[in-house]
Structures are given as C-alpha cells and as structure tokens.
Amino acid sequence: MKNLLTITLFTTLTLSGCATTNTPSQTSQAAIAFKNIHPKHYKLNNINIHLVSQVNKEGFLTKDNIQKTYVDNLNQQLKLQNKSTDNSNEEVALVDVDVTHKRIFMGEGLKFIAGDHIVGGYADTVFTYKINVIYQGVVIETHTTEDVISYKGGIIGNFKKIARDLSSQGNAQDELNDVQKATADIVSHLKS
C-alpha cells in the first residue's frame, strides 16, 4: 500500500509539473525589451529626499532646497554619463530614487553637554538610497545602497578629510561636493 501511494504521488507531481508551461510575465517581457535597447536612456520620475540632521547650521542644505539640489545634480549626472536624451521619440526608462541624506557634524553627539556651542564643522554625509528603474510601467531593476559615506579620493583624500574634520573646517561646500559624488554613484548604477 505504501509503495502504491508513493508511486501515485510521484507520478502525480511529475505529470502536473510537466503539464504546466511558464508563460513570460509582464515583468520579464519588459526587462527583456529594455535589455535589448542600446543605448539606454533614463528620465527622472519620482525623487524623494529625506534630510536627517541633529544640527541645523546656516548655509547648509535645508528641507526646502535639498530636493532641488538632488534633482539638478541627478539630471546633470545623467547628461555627463550619456544616459539621458532630449529626443522625445526615444524610449526611456523612468527612475525613482529615494535618498536618506544624514548629515553629520563633528561633536554633534556631545551636543547634550553644551548645546550647539560644542558642535564643530561639517564632517560627512551618510547616504542610503534605493533606485527603481521602471520600463513599460513595470519595475525592472532595483538597487539599494545603505549607509555609504561619500568617497573622498583614495588614501590622500581620506587624510585630507580627517585633517578637515579635526580642524573643524568642514563647510557647506563640502556637503555639496558629497551630494555630487553621491548622485554620480546613483547614476553609475543605471546600465548603459
């Protein structure tokens, strides 16, 4: 009886597995169609920037102007990396980007001791971002990067950054430079 049940179960699973055909889903059809486009072009669709900062200093990005700064930099990087087009007849993929921009100042963790007086200059920005590439209404690619500090340019760049941090001379322009590097990294994840 056990043998008959085992054979019946095995036969049923085998036949039902062979009888089903996998029809390509809309997702894979869109992905295949996009894969065959050369060169690939992109257009910004939905950009969400979340500013996280314990300290607000004059001259630095605010919740009001950070969105425009990112959109401008992303569009500039798309052009620089030849991933955008002005031709409205070309097929483009839409790009959704969610960025958490966590700004860090030297000594901000000690702010509870003496308030903002102890906080030094700009130190760094930690970026977390998610990129969705949408083609024919379907998300065909997703890329996520968490807690990345902007690349400073090798060992020399890292030493310069450490010296800047220790001297508390980081400023708003350093934050803008970090945003440019982050947007270049975001666009570099989009396939050519």
PDB file of C-alpha atoms in Angstrom:
ATOM      1  CA  MET A   1       0.000   0.000   0.000  1.00  0.00           C
ATOM      2  CA  LYS A   2       2.839   2.403   0.860  1.00  0.00           C
ATOM      3  CA  ASN A   3       4.535   1.644  -2.447  1.00  0.00           C
ATOM      4  CA  LEU A   4       1.343   2.324  -4.394  1.00  0.00           C
ATOM      5  CA  LEU A   5       0.844   5.633  -2.575  1.00  0.00           C
ATOM      6  CA  THR A   6       4.462   6.654  -3.179  1.00  0.00           C
ATOM      7  CA  ILE A   7       4.276   5.793  -6.894  1.00  0.00           C
ATOM      8  CA  THR A   8       0.947   7.608  -7.286  1.00  0.00           C
ATOM      9  CA  LEU A   9       2.255  10.713  -5.511  1.00  0.00           C
ATOM     10  CA  PHE A  10       5.473  10.727  -7.559  1.00  0.00           C
ATOM     11  CA  THR A  11       3.561  10.262 -10.850  1.00  0.00           C
ATOM     12  CA  THR A  12       1.049  12.990  -9.998  1.00  0.00           C
ATOM     13  CA  LEU A  13       3.760  15.504  -9.099  1.00  0.00           C
ATOM     14  CA  THR A  14       5.780  14.651 -12.196  1.00  0.00           C
ATOM     15  CA  LEU A  15       2.846  14.921 -14.595  1.00  0.00           C
ATOM     16  CA  SER A  16       1.495  18.130 -13.099  1.00  0.00           C
ATOM     17  CA  GLY A  17       4.983  19.625 -13.170  1.00  0.00           C
ATOM     18  CA  CYS A  18       5.384  18.708 -16.835  1.00  0.00           C
ATOM     19  CA  ALA A  19       1.910  19.883 -17.779  1.00  0.00           C
ATOM     20  CA  THR A  20       2.422  23.478 -16.652  1.00  0.00           C
ATOM     21  CA  THR A  21       4.043  25.908 -19.008  1.00  0.00           C
ATOM     22  CA  ASN A  22       5.706  29.049 -17.787  1.00  0.00           C
ATOM     23  CA  THR A  23       4.386  31.998 -19.761  1.00  0.00           C
ATOM     24  CA  PRO A  24       6.644  35.021 -19.587  1.00  0.00           C
ATOM     25  CA  SER A  25       5.245  37.565 -17.184  1.00  0.00           C
ATOM     26  CA  GLN A  26       4.894  41.212 -17.980  1.00  0.00           C
ATOM     27  CA  THR A  27       7.905  41.896 -15.761  1.00  0.00           C
ATOM     28  CA  SER A  28      10.217  39.632 -17.719  1.00  0.00           C
ATOM     29  CA  GLN A  29       8.868  40.884 -21.060  1.00  0.00           C
ATOM     30  CA  ALA A  30       9.575  44.478 -20.051  1.00  0.00           C
ATOM     31  CA  ALA A  31      13.011  43.509 -18.727  1.00  0.00           C
ATOM     32  CA  ILE A  32      13.873  41.677 -21.959  1.00  0.00           C
ATOM     33  CA  ALA A  33      12.639  44.583 -24.079  1.00  0.00           C
ATOM     34  CA  PHE A  34      14.691  47.052 -22.028  1.00  0.00           C
ATOM     35  CA  LYS A  35      17.760  44.820 -22.150  1.00  0.00           C
ATOM     36  CA  ASN A  36      17.649  44.949 -25.955  1.00  0.00           C
ATOM     37  CA  ILE A  37      17.618  48.765 -26.121  1.00  0.00           C
ATOM     38  CA  HIS A  38      21.015  50.313 -26.915  1.00  0.00           C
ATOM     39  CA  PRO A  39      21.923  52.887 -25.777  1.00  0.00           C
ATOM     40  CA  LYS A  40      19.728  53.015 -22.698  1.00  0.00           C
ATOM     41  CA  HIS A  41      18.307  56.373 -21.655  1.00  0.00           C
ATOM     42  CA  TYR A  42      16.662  57.375 -18.418  1.00  0.00           C
ATOM     43  CA  LYS A  43      14.359  60.088 -17.161  1.00  0.00           C
ATOM     44  CA  LEU A  44      13.845  61.058 -13.534  1.00  0.00           C
ATOM     45  CA  ASN A  45      10.361  60.186 -12.365  1.00  0.00           C
ATOM     46  CA  ASN A  46       9.925  60.352  -8.605  1.00  0.00           C
ATOM     47  CA  ILE A  47      12.705  61.692  -6.375  1.00  0.00           C
ATOM     48  CA  ASN A  48      12.248  61.622  -2.584  1.00  0.00           C
ATOM     49  CA  ILE A  49      14.945  63.095  -0.372  1.00  0.00           C
ATOM     50  CA  HIS A  50      14.828  62.714   3.407  1.00  0.00           C
ATOM     51  CA  LEU A  51      17.179  65.031   5.312  1.00  0.00           C
ATOM     52  CA  VAL A  52      18.292  63.744   8.700  1.00  0.00           C
ATOM     53  CA  SER A  53      20.324  66.164  10.789  1.00  0.00           C
ATOM     54  CA  GLN A  54      20.588  66.804  14.513  1.00  0.00           C
ATOM     55  CA  VAL A  55      22.111  70.226  13.873  1.00  0.00           C
ATOM     56  CA  ASN A  56      20.942  72.946  11.516  1.00  0.00           C
ATOM     57  CA  LYS A  57      23.613  75.436  10.541  1.00  0.00           C
ATOM     58  CA  GLU A  58      23.287  78.403   8.248  1.00  0.00           C
ATOM     59  CA  GLY A  59      24.363  77.853   4.654  1.00  0.00           C
ATOM     60  CA  PHE A  60      23.810  74.090   4.649  1.00  0.00           C
ATOM     61  CA  LEU A  61      21.111  72.270   2.717  1.00  0.00           C
ATOM     62  CA  THR A  62      17.649  72.542   4.235  1.00  0.00           C
ATOM     63  CA  LYS A  63      14.498  70.506   3.776  1.00  0.00           C
ATOM     64  CA  ASP A  64      13.338  73.239   1.388  1.00  0.00           C
ATOM     65  CA  ASN A  65      16.288  73.257  -1.032  1.00  0.00           C
ATOM     66  CA  ILE A  66      17.699  69.732  -0.789  1.00  0.00           C
ATOM     67  CA  GLN A  67      15.156  68.267  -3.252  1.00  0.00           C
ATOM     68  CA  LYS A  68      16.081  70.753  -5.997  1.00  0.00           C
ATOM     69  CA  THR A  69      19.803  70.210  -5.359  1.00  0.00           C
ATOM     70  CA  TYR A  70      19.475  66.449  -5.830  1.00  0.00           C
ATOM     71  CA  VAL A  71      17.239  66.697  -8.911  1.00  0.00           C
ATOM     72  CA  ASP A  72      19.630  69.176 -10.563  1.00  0.00           C
ATOM     73  CA  ASN A  73      22.661  67.008  -9.755  1.00  0.00           C
ATOM     74  CA  LEU A  74      20.968  63.800 -10.934  1.00  0.00           C
ATOM     75  CA  ASN A  75      19.962  65.412 -14.251  1.00  0.00           C
ATOM     76  CA  GLN A  76      23.499  66.746 -14.667  1.00  0.00           C
ATOM     77  CA  GLN A  77      24.979  63.291 -13.995  1.00  0.00           C
ATOM     78  CA  LEU A  78      22.569  61.654 -16.469  1.00  0.00           C
ATOM     79  CA  LYS A  79      23.871  64.039 -19.147  1.00  0.00           C
ATOM     80  CA  LEU A  80      27.531  63.651 -18.152  1.00  0.00           C
ATOM     81  CA  GLN A  81      27.271  59.849 -18.271  1.00  0.00           C
ATOM     82  CA  ASN A  82      25.310  59.936 -21.582  1.00  0.00           C
ATOM     83  CA  LYS A  83      22.259  58.313 -20.027  1.00  0.00           C
ATOM     84  CA  SER A  84      19.659  60.964 -20.869  1.00  0.00           C
ATOM     85  CA  THR A  85      18.189  62.137 -24.151  1.00  0.00           C
ATOM     86  CA  ASP A  86      16.436  65.223 -25.442  1.00  0.00           C
ATOM     87  CA  ASN A  87      14.717  63.207 -28.187  1.00  0.00           C
ATOM     88  CA  SER A  88      11.097  62.705 -27.135  1.00  0.00           C
ATOM     89  CA  ASN A  89      10.666  59.833 -29.638  1.00  0.00           C
ATOM     90  CA  GLU A  90      13.236  57.609 -27.918  1.00  0.00           C
ATOM     91  CA  GLU A  91      12.124  55.047 -25.393  1.00  0.00           C
ATOM     92  CA  VAL A  92      13.310  55.887 -21.908  1.00  0.00           C
ATOM     93  CA  ALA A  93      13.137  54.142 -18.580  1.00  0.00           C
ATOM     94  CA  LEU A  94      11.813  56.090 -15.638  1.00  0.00           C
ATOM     95  CA  VAL A  95      13.903  56.280 -12.489  1.00  0.00           C
ATOM     96  CA  ASP A  96      12.552  56.563  -8.949  1.00  0.00           C
ATOM     97  CA  VAL A  97      15.119  57.457  -6.299  1.00  0.00           C
ATOM     98  CA  ASP A  98      14.641  57.533  -2.525  1.00  0.00           C
ATOM     99  CA  VAL A  99      17.578  59.040  -0.631  1.00  0.00           C
ATOM    100  CA  THR A 100      18.144  59.421   3.081  1.00  0.00           C
ATOM    101  CA  HIS A 101      20.728  62.171   3.492  1.00  0.00           C
ATOM    102  CA  LYS A 102      22.111  62.011   7.038  1.00  0.00           C
ATOM    103  CA  ARG A 103      24.341  64.992   7.718  1.00  0.00           C
ATOM    104  CA  ILE A 104      26.924  64.673  10.488  1.00  0.00           C
ATOM    105  CA  PHE A 105      28.858  67.433  12.238  1.00  0.00           C
ATOM    106  CA  MET A 106      31.919  66.955  14.422  1.00  0.00           C
ATOM    107  CA  GLY A 107      30.885  66.671  18.070  1.00  0.00           C
ATOM    108  CA  GLU A 108      27.144  66.557  17.452  1.00  0.00           C
ATOM    109  CA  GLY A 109      26.880  63.507  19.687  1.00  0.00           C
ATOM    110  CA  LEU A 110      28.099  65.657  22.601  1.00  0.00           C
ATOM    111  CA  LYS A 111      25.580  68.408  21.964  1.00  0.00           C
ATOM    112  CA  PHE A 112      23.725  67.451  25.157  1.00  0.00           C
ATOM    113  CA  ILE A 113      26.668  68.790  27.212  1.00  0.00           C
ATOM    114  CA  ALA A 114      26.784  72.388  25.977  1.00  0.00           C
ATOM    115  CA  GLY A 115      24.217  72.654  23.190  1.00  0.00           C
ATOM    116  CA  ASP A 116      25.253  73.772  19.713  1.00  0.00           C
ATOM    117  CA  HIS A 117      28.379  75.551  21.062  1.00  0.00           C
ATOM    118  CA  ILE A 118      30.342  72.304  21.161  1.00  0.00           C
ATOM    119  CA  VAL A 119      29.357  71.238  17.652  1.00  0.00           C
ATOM    120  CA  GLY A 120      32.176  71.677  15.150  1.00  0.00           C
ATOM    121  CA  GLY A 121      32.263  71.887  11.384  1.00  0.00           C
ATOM    122  CA  TYR A 122      30.655  69.630   8.821  1.00  0.00           C
ATOM    123  CA  ALA A 123      32.132  66.145   8.937  1.00  0.00           C
ATOM    124  CA  ASP A 124      30.294  63.925   6.488  1.00  0.00           C
ATOM    125  CA  THR A 125      27.050  62.755   4.989  1.00  0.00           C
ATOM    126  CA  VAL A 126      25.879  59.171   5.216  1.00  0.00           C
ATOM    127  CA  PHE A 127      23.743  58.209   2.226  1.00  0.00           C
ATOM    128  CA  THR A 128      21.144  55.471   1.983  1.00  0.00           C
ATOM    129  CA  TYR A 129      19.359  55.182  -1.325  1.00  0.00           C
ATOM    130  CA  LYS A 130      17.048  52.960  -3.313  1.00  0.00           C
ATOM    131  CA  ILE A 131      16.780  53.146  -7.091  1.00  0.00           C
ATOM    132  CA  ASN A 132      13.870  51.676  -9.061  1.00  0.00           C
ATOM    133  CA  VAL A 133      14.081  51.533 -12.853  1.00  0.00           C
ATOM    134  CA  ILE A 134      10.634  51.433 -14.462  1.00  0.00           C
ATOM    135  CA  TYR A 135      10.067  50.410 -18.066  1.00  0.00           C
ATOM    136  CA  GLN A 136       6.655  49.928 -19.681  1.00  0.00           C
ATOM    137  CA  GLY A 137       5.060  50.551 -16.278  1.00  0.00           C
ATOM    138  CA  VAL A 138       6.962  47.714 -14.583  1.00  0.00           C
ATOM    139  CA  VAL A 139       9.849  47.914 -12.108  1.00  0.00           C
ATOM    140  CA  ILE A 140      12.592  46.010 -13.921  1.00  0.00           C
ATOM    141  CA  GLU A 141      15.584  46.822 -11.708  1.00  0.00           C
ATOM    142  CA  THR A 142      16.084  47.773  -8.091  1.00  0.00           C
ATOM    143  CA  HIS A 143      19.322  48.799  -6.469  1.00  0.00           C
ATOM    144  CA  THR A 144      19.716  49.571  -2.771  1.00  0.00           C
ATOM    145  CA  THR A 145      22.723  51.002  -1.004  1.00  0.00           C
ATOM    146  CA  GLU A 146      22.761  51.560   2.740  1.00  0.00           C
ATOM    147  CA  ASP A 147      24.881  53.784   4.959  1.00  0.00           C
ATOM    148  CA  VAL A 148      27.522  54.838   2.450  1.00  0.00           C
ATOM    149  CA  ILE A 149      29.920  57.661   3.211  1.00  0.00           C
ATOM    150  CA  SER A 150      30.929  59.752   0.231  1.00  0.00           C
ATOM    151  CA  TYR A 151      34.165  58.625  -1.440  1.00  0.00           C
ATOM    152  CA  LYS A 152      36.962  61.077  -0.698  1.00  0.00           C
ATOM    153  CA  GLY A 153      39.553  60.162  -3.324  1.00  0.00           C
ATOM    154  CA  GLY A 154      41.801  57.397  -2.081  1.00  0.00           C
ATOM    155  CA  ILE A 155      44.242  57.487   0.792  1.00  0.00           C
ATOM    156  CA  ILE A 156      45.278  61.138   0.214  1.00  0.00           C
ATOM    157  CA  GLY A 157      41.643  62.252   0.067  1.00  0.00           C
ATOM    158  CA  ASN A 158      40.868  60.375   3.261  1.00  0.00           C
ATOM    159  CA  PHE A 159      43.796  62.029   5.077  1.00  0.00           C
ATOM    160  CA  LYS A 160      42.632  65.456   3.862  1.00  0.00           C
ATOM    161  CA  LYS A 161      39.147  64.684   5.149  1.00  0.00           C
ATOM    162  CA  ILE A 162      40.473  63.589   8.542  1.00  0.00           C
ATOM    163  CA  ALA A 163      42.517  66.808   8.780  1.00  0.00           C
ATOM    164  CA  ARG A 164      39.432  68.841   7.828  1.00  0.00           C
ATOM    165  CA  ASP A 165      37.339  67.064  10.454  1.00  0.00           C
ATOM    166  CA  LEU A 166      39.908  67.504  13.218  1.00  0.00           C
ATOM    167  CA  SER A 167      40.323  71.195  12.407  1.00  0.00           C
ATOM    168  CA  SER A 168      36.515  71.684  12.274  1.00  0.00           C
ATOM    169  CA  GLN A 169      36.810  73.444   8.927  1.00  0.00           C
ATOM    170  CA  GLY A 170      34.164  71.462   7.059  1.00  0.00           C
ATOM    171  CA  ASN A 171      31.655  73.764   5.379  1.00  0.00           C
ATOM    172  CA  ALA A 172      28.528  73.825   3.229  1.00  0.00           C
ATOM    173  CA  GLN A 173      30.535  73.441   0.003  1.00  0.00           C
ATOM    174  CA  ASP A 174      31.898  70.126   1.304  1.00  0.00           C
ATOM    175  CA  GLU A 175      28.317  68.902   1.688  1.00  0.00           C
ATOM    176  CA  LEU A 176      27.501  69.944  -1.899  1.00  0.00           C
ATOM    177  CA  ASN A 177      30.610  68.086  -3.110  1.00  0.00           C
ATOM    178  CA  ASP A 178      29.418  64.976  -1.255  1.00  0.00           C
ATOM    179  CA  VAL A 179      25.991  65.280  -2.919  1.00  0.00           C
ATOM    180  CA  GLN A 180      27.681  65.454  -6.349  1.00  0.00           C
ATOM    181  CA  LYS A 181      29.639  62.284  -5.602  1.00  0.00           C
ATOM    182  CA  ALA A 182      26.512  60.508  -4.336  1.00  0.00           C
ATOM    183  CA  THR A 183      24.471  61.441  -7.418  1.00  0.00           C
ATOM    184  CA  ALA A 184      27.317  60.291  -9.676  1.00  0.00           C
ATOM    185  CA  ASP A 185      27.255  56.951  -7.840  1.00  0.00           C
ATOM    186  CA  ILE A 186      23.464  56.683  -8.151  1.00  0.00           C
ATOM    187  CA  VAL A 187      23.566  57.295 -11.921  1.00  0.00           C
ATOM    188  CA  SER A 188      26.503  54.895 -12.356  1.00  0.00           C
ATOM    189  CA  HIS A 189      24.210  52.069 -11.173  1.00  0.00           C
ATOM    190  CA  LEU A 190      21.956  52.642 -14.197  1.00  0.00           C
ATOM    191  CA  LYS A 191      23.004  50.323 -17.025  1.00  0.00           C
ATOM    192  CA  SER A 192      24.272  51.854 -20.257  1.00  0.00           C
TER     193      SER A 192
END
